[in-house]
Structure formats: structure tokens, C-alpha cells
C-alpha atoms as an extended CHARMM CRD file, in Angstrom:
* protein
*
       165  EXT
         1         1  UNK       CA            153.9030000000        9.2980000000      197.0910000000  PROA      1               0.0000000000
         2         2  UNK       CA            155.0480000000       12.7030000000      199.0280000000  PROA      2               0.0000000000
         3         3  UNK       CA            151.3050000000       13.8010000000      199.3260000000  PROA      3               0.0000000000
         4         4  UNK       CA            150.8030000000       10.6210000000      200.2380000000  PROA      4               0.0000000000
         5         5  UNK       CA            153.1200000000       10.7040000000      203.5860000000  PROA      5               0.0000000000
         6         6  UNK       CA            152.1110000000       14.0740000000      204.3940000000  PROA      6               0.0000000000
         7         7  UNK       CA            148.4740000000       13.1240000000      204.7890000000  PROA      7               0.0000000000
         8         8  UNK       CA            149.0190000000       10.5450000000      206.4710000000  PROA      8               0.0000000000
         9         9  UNK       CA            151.1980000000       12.5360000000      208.8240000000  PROA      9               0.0000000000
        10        10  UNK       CA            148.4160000000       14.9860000000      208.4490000000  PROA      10              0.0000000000
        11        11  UNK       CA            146.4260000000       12.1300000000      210.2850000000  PROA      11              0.0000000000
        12        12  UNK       CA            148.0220000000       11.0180000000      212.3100000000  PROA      12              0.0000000000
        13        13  UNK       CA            148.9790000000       14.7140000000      213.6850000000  PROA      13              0.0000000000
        14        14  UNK       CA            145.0320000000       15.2270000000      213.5730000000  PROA      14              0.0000000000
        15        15  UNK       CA            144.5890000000       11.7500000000      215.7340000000  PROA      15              0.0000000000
        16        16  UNK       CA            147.1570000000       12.9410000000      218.4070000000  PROA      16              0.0000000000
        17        17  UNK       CA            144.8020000000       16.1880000000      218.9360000000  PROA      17              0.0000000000
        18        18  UNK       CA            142.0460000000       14.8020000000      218.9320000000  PROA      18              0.0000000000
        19        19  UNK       CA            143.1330000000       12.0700000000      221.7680000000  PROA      19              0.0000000000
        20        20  UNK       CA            144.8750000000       14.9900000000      223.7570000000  PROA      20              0.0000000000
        21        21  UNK       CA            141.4780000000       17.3910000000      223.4550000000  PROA      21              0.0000000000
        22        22  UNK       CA            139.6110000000       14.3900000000      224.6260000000  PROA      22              0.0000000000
        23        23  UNK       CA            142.3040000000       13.7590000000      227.9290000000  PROA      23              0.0000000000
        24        24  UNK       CA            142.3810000000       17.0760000000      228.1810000000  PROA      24              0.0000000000
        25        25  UNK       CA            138.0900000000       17.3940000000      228.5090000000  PROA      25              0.0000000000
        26        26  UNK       CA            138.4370000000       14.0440000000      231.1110000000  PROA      26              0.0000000000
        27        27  UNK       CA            141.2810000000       15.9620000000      233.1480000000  PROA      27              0.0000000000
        28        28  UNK       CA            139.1960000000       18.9220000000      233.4110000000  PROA      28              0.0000000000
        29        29  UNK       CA            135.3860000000       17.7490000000      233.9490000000  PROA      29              0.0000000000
        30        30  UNK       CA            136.1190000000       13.9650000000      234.5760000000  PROA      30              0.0000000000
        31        31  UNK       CA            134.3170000000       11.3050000000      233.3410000000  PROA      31              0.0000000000
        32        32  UNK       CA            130.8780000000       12.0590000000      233.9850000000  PROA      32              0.0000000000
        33        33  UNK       CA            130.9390000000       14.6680000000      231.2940000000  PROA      33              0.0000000000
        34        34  UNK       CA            131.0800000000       11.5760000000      228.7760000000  PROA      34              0.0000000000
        35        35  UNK       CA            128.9230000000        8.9510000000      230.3000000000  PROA      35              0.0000000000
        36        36  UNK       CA            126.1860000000       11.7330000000      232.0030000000  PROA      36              0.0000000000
        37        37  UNK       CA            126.7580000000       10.5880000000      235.4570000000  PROA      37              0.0000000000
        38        38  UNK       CA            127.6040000000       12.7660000000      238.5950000000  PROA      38              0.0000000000
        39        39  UNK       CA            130.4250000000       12.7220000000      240.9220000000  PROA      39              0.0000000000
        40        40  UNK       CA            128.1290000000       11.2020000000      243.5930000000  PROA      40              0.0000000000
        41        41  UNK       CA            128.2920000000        7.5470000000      241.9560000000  PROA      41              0.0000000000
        42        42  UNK       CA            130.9550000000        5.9500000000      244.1500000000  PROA      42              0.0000000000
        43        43  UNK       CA            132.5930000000        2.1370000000      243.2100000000  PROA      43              0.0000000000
        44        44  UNK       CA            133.6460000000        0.4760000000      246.2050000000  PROA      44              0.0000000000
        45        45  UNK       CA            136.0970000000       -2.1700000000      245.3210000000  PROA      45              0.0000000000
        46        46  UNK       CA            135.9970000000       -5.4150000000      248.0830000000  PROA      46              0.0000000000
        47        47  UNK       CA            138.9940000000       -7.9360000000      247.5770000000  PROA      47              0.0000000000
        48        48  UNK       CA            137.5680000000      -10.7500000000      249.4890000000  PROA      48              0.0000000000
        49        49  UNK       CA            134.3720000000      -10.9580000000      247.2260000000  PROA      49              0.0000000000
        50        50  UNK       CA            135.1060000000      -12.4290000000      244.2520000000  PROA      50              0.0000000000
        51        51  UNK       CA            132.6060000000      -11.4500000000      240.8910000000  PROA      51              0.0000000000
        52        52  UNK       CA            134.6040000000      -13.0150000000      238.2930000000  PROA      52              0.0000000000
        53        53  UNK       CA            137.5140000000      -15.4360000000      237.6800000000  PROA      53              0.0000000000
        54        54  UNK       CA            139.9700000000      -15.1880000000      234.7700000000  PROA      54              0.0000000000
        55        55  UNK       CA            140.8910000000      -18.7820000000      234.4100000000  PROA      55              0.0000000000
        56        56  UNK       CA            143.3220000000      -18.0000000000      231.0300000000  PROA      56              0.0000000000
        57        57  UNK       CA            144.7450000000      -15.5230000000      229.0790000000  PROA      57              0.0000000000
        58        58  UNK       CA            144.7290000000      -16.5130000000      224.9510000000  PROA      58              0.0000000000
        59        59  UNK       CA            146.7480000000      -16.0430000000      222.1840000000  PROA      59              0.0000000000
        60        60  UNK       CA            146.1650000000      -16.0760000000      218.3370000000  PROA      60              0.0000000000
        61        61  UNK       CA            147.3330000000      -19.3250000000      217.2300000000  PROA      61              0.0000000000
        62        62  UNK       CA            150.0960000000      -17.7140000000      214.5800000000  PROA      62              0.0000000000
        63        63  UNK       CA            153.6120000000      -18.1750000000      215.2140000000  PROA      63              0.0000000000
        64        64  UNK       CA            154.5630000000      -17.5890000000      211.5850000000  PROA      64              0.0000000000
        65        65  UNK       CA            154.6670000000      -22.3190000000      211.4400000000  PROA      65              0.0000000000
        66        66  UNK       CA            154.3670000000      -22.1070000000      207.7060000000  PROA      66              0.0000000000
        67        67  UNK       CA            158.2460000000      -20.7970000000      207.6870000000  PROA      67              0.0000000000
        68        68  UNK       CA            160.8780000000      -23.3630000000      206.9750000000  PROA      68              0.0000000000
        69        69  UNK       CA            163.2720000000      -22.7490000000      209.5870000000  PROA      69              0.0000000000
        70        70  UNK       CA            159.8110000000      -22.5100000000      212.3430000000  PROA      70              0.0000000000
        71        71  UNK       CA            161.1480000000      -25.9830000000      213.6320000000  PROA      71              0.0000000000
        72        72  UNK       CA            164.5260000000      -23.9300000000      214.7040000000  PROA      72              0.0000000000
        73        73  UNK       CA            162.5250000000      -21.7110000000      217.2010000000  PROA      73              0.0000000000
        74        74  UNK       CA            159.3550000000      -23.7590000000      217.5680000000  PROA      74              0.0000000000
        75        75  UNK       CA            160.3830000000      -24.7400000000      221.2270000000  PROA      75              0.0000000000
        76        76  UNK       CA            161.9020000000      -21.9400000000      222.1670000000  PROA      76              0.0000000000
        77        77  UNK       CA            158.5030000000      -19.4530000000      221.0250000000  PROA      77              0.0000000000
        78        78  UNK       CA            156.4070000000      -21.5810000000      222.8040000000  PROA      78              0.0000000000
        79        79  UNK       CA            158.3410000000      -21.2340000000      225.8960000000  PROA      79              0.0000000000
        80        80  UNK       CA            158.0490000000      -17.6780000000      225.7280000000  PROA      80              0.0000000000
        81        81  UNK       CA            154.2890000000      -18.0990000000      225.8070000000  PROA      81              0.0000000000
        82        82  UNK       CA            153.8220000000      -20.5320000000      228.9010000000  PROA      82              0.0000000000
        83        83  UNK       CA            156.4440000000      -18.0140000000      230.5850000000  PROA      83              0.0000000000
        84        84  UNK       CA            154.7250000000      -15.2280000000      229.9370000000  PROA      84              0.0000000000
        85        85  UNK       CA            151.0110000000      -17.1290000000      231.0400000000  PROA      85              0.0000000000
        86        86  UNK       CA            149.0740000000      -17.7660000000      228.4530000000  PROA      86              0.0000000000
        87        87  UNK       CA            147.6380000000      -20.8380000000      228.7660000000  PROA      87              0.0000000000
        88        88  UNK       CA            144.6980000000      -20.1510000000      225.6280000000  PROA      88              0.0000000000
        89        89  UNK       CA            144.9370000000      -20.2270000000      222.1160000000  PROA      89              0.0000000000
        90        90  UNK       CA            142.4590000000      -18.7850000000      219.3880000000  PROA      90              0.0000000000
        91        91  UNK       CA            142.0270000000      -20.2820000000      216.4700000000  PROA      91              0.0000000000
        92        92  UNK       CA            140.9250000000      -18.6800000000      212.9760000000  PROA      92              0.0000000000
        93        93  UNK       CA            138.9730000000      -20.4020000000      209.9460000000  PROA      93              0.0000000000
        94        94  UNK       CA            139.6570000000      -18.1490000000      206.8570000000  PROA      94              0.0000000000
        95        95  UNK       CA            136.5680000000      -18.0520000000      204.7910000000  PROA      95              0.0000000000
        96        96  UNK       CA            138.9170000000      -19.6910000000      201.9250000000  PROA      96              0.0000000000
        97        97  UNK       CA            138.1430000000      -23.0200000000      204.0360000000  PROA      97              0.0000000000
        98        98  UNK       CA            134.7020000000      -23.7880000000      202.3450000000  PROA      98              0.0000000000
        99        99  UNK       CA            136.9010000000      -23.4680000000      198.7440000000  PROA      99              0.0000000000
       100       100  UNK       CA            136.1240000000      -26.5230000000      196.8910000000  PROA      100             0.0000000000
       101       101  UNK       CA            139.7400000000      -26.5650000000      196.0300000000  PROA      101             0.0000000000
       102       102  UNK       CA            142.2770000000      -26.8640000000      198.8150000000  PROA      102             0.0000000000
       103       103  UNK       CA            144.4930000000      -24.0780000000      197.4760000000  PROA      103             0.0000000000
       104       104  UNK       CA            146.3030000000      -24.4290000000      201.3580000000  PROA      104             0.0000000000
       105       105  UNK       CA            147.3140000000      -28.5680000000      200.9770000000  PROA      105             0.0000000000
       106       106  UNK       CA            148.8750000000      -27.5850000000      197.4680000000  PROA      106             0.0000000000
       107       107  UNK       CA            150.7990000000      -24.9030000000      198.8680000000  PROA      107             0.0000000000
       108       108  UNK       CA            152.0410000000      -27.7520000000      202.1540000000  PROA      108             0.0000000000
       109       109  UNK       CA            152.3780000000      -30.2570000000      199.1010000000  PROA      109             0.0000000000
       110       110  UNK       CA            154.8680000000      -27.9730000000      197.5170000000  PROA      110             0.0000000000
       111       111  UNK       CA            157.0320000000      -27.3290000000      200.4710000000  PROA      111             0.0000000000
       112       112  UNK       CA            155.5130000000      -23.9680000000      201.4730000000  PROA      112             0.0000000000
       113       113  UNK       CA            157.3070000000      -21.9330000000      199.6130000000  PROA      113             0.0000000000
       114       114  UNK       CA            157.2530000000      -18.2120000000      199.6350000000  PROA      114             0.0000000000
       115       115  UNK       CA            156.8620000000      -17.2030000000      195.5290000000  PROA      115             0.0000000000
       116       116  UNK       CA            155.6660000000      -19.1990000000      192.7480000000  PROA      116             0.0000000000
       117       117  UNK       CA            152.5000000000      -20.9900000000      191.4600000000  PROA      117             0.0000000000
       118       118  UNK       CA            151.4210000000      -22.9020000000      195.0100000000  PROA      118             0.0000000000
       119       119  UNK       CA            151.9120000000      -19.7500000000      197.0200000000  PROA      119             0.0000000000
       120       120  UNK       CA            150.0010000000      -17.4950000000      194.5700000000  PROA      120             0.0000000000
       121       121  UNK       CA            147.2350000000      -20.0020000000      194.6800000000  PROA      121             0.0000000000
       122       122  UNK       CA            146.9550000000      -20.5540000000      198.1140000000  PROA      122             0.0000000000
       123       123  UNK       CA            147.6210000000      -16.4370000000      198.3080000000  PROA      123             0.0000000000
       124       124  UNK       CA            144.5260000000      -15.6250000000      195.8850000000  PROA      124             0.0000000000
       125       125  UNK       CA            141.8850000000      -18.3730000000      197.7410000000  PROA      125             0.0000000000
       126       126  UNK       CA            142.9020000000      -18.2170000000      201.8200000000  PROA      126             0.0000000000
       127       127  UNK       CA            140.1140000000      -15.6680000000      202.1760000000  PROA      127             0.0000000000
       128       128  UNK       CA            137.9740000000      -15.9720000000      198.8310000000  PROA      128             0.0000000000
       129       129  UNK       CA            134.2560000000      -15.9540000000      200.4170000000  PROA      129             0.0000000000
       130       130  UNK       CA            132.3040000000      -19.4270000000      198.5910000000  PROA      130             0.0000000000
       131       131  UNK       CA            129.4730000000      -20.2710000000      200.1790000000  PROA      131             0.0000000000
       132       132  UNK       CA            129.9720000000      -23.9540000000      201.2620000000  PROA      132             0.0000000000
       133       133  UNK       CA            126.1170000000      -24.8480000000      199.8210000000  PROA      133             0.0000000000
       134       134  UNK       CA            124.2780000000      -21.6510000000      198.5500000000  PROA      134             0.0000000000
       135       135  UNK       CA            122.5080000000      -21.4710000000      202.0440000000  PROA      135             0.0000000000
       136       136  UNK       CA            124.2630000000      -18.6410000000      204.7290000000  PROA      136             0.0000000000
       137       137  UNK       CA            122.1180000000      -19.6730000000      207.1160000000  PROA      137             0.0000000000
       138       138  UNK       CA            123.5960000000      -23.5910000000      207.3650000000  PROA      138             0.0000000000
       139       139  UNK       CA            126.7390000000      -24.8070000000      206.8760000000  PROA      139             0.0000000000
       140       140  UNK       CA            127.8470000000      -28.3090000000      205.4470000000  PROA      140             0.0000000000
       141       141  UNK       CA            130.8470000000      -28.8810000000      207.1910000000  PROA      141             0.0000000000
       142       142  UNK       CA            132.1040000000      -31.7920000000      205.0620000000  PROA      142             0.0000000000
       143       143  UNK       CA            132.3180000000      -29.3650000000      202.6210000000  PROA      143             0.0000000000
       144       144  UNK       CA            134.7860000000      -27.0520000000      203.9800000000  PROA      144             0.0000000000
       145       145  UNK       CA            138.7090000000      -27.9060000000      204.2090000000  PROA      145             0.0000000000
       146       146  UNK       CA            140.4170000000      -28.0460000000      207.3260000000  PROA      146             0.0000000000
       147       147  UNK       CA            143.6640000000      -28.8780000000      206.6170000000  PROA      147             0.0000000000
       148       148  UNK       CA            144.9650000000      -25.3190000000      207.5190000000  PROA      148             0.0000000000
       149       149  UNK       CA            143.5670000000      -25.6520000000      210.7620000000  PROA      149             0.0000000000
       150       150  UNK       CA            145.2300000000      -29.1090000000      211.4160000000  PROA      150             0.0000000000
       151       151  UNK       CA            148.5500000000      -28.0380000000      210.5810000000  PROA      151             0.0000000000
       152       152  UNK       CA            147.9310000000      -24.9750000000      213.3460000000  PROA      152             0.0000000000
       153       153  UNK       CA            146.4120000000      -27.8070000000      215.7600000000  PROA      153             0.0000000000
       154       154  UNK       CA            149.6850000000      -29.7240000000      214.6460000000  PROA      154             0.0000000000
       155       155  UNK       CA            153.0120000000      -27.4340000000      215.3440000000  PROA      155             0.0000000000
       156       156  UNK       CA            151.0140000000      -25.0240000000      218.2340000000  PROA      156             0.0000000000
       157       157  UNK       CA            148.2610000000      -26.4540000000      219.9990000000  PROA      157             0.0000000000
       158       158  UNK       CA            149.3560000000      -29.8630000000      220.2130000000  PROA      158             0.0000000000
       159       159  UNK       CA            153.1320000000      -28.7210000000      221.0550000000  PROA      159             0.0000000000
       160       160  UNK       CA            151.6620000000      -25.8880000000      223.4300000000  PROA      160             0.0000000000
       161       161  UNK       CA            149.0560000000      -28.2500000000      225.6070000000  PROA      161             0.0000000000
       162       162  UNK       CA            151.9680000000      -30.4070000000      226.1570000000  PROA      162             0.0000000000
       163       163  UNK       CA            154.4780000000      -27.7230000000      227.2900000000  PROA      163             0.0000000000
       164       164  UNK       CA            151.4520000000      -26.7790000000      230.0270000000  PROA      164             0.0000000000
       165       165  UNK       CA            150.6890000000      -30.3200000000      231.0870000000  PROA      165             0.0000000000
């Protein structure tokens, strides 16, 4: 375990020099030294001409909704994210969605507990990689479970497209 922590100290140490060498090399010679262009190429920046519009900023749709007490601070999170300006949410499929068994409904089914049988199930198959019909190229979507993603549709999306109405 000691050698352990002293190599990764080791690199992280080597990570910090190698990040400072590289600032240092951009202080010195700027950035042409790294992309091969000259001093000469010049970016004029107009304000009143408009390229490109961010219409939303996103956020992972993970508020930690399988815990118990997520209810308690459901409102309260979600605040925090329409205050802060996110108005987006991404949402992840874990490849243990094409499963033929819904490991994810037993573990709702049993109350989502944190140890135990439903939790180690649902632990072992989120992410086991079954192809949903021997074919990578197609998928057969009526295959795959998606009652992982409704439940995240359910206590964020929903709750969060509501808050920004």
C-alpha cells in the first residue's frame, strides 16, 4: 500500500512538471511553437457579428435519485440548477439496458437499497455489455429495458422542465 501512495505521488509530482515545462515552453515561445503558426496570424474579435449562439448549458442527469431521503432535497437541488442556468440535461443508457433481465426494476422493486441481493444484482448487470440481437450494427429496441431511464425522466427531467417553464 506505501509503494502504492508514493507512486502515485510519484505521478502526480511527474504530471505537475510536465504541465509547468509545457506553460513554461508557451510563456517563452507562445503558441505558435505548438500549432506551427507565426506571430503574424492575428484574430480580430467583432461583438456585433454573431457566429454562434449557445442556446443551453447541460447537465448529467444524476442527482444521486436512487437515495431514500432524495425526496428531502429533490426541490431544493434542482433549484440550484435553474439558478445556476442550466437549462439541459444529458441522459445516459448503460449498456446493462439491452440485459434480458431487468436487474434495475428488481433493485426499485426492493426499495433501492444499498447492500444485499437486489443491489448486487442490479450492481453486477448496470453495465454488462449483451448484445440486444447478435447484430452491432442494428438495434431492437423492444429488446432493451428502459426503466432506469424512466425513473431519471421521472424525479429530474420531468421535475426540472417544470421548474423552467
Amino acid at each position: 500500500m506505501d509503494l502504492f501512495l508514493r507512486r502515485g505521488r510519484l505521478l502526480n509530482i511527474l504530471s505537475v512538471a510536465v504541465y509547468a515545462a509545457l506553460f513554461l515552453t508557451i510563456a517563452a515561445y507562445g503558441l505558435p511553437l505548438l500549432n506551427g503558426r507565426t506571430q503574424e496570424n492575428l484574430i480580430t474579435v467583432n461583438p456585433a457579428v454573431a457566429h454562434q449562439t449557445m442556446r443551453g448549458w447541460e447537465v448529467v442527469g444524476e442527482a444521486n435519485q436512487l437515495r431514500a431521503d432524495y425526496p428531502a432535497y429533490q426541490d431544493a437541488a434542482l433549484d440550484k440548477v435553474v439558478e445556476a442556468g442550466f437549462n439541459r440535461v444529458t441522459l445516459g443508457v448503460r449498456s446493462g439496458s439491452e440485459n434480458p433481465v431487468d436487474s434495475f426494476a428488481a433493485h426499485r422493486d426492493a426499495g433501492f437499497p444499498w447492500t444485499g441481493p437486489a443491489y448486487q444484482e442490479w450492481r453486477a448487470r448496470r453495465y454488462e455489455t449483451i448484445d440486444d440481437n447478435a447484430d452491432p450494427n442494428t438495434a431492437a429496441v423492444w429488446r432493451f429495458h428502459w426503466t432506469e431511464l424512466d425513473s431519471t425522466v421521472d424525479k429530474i427531467v420531468n421535475p426540472l422542465r417544470a421548474k423552467l417553464a
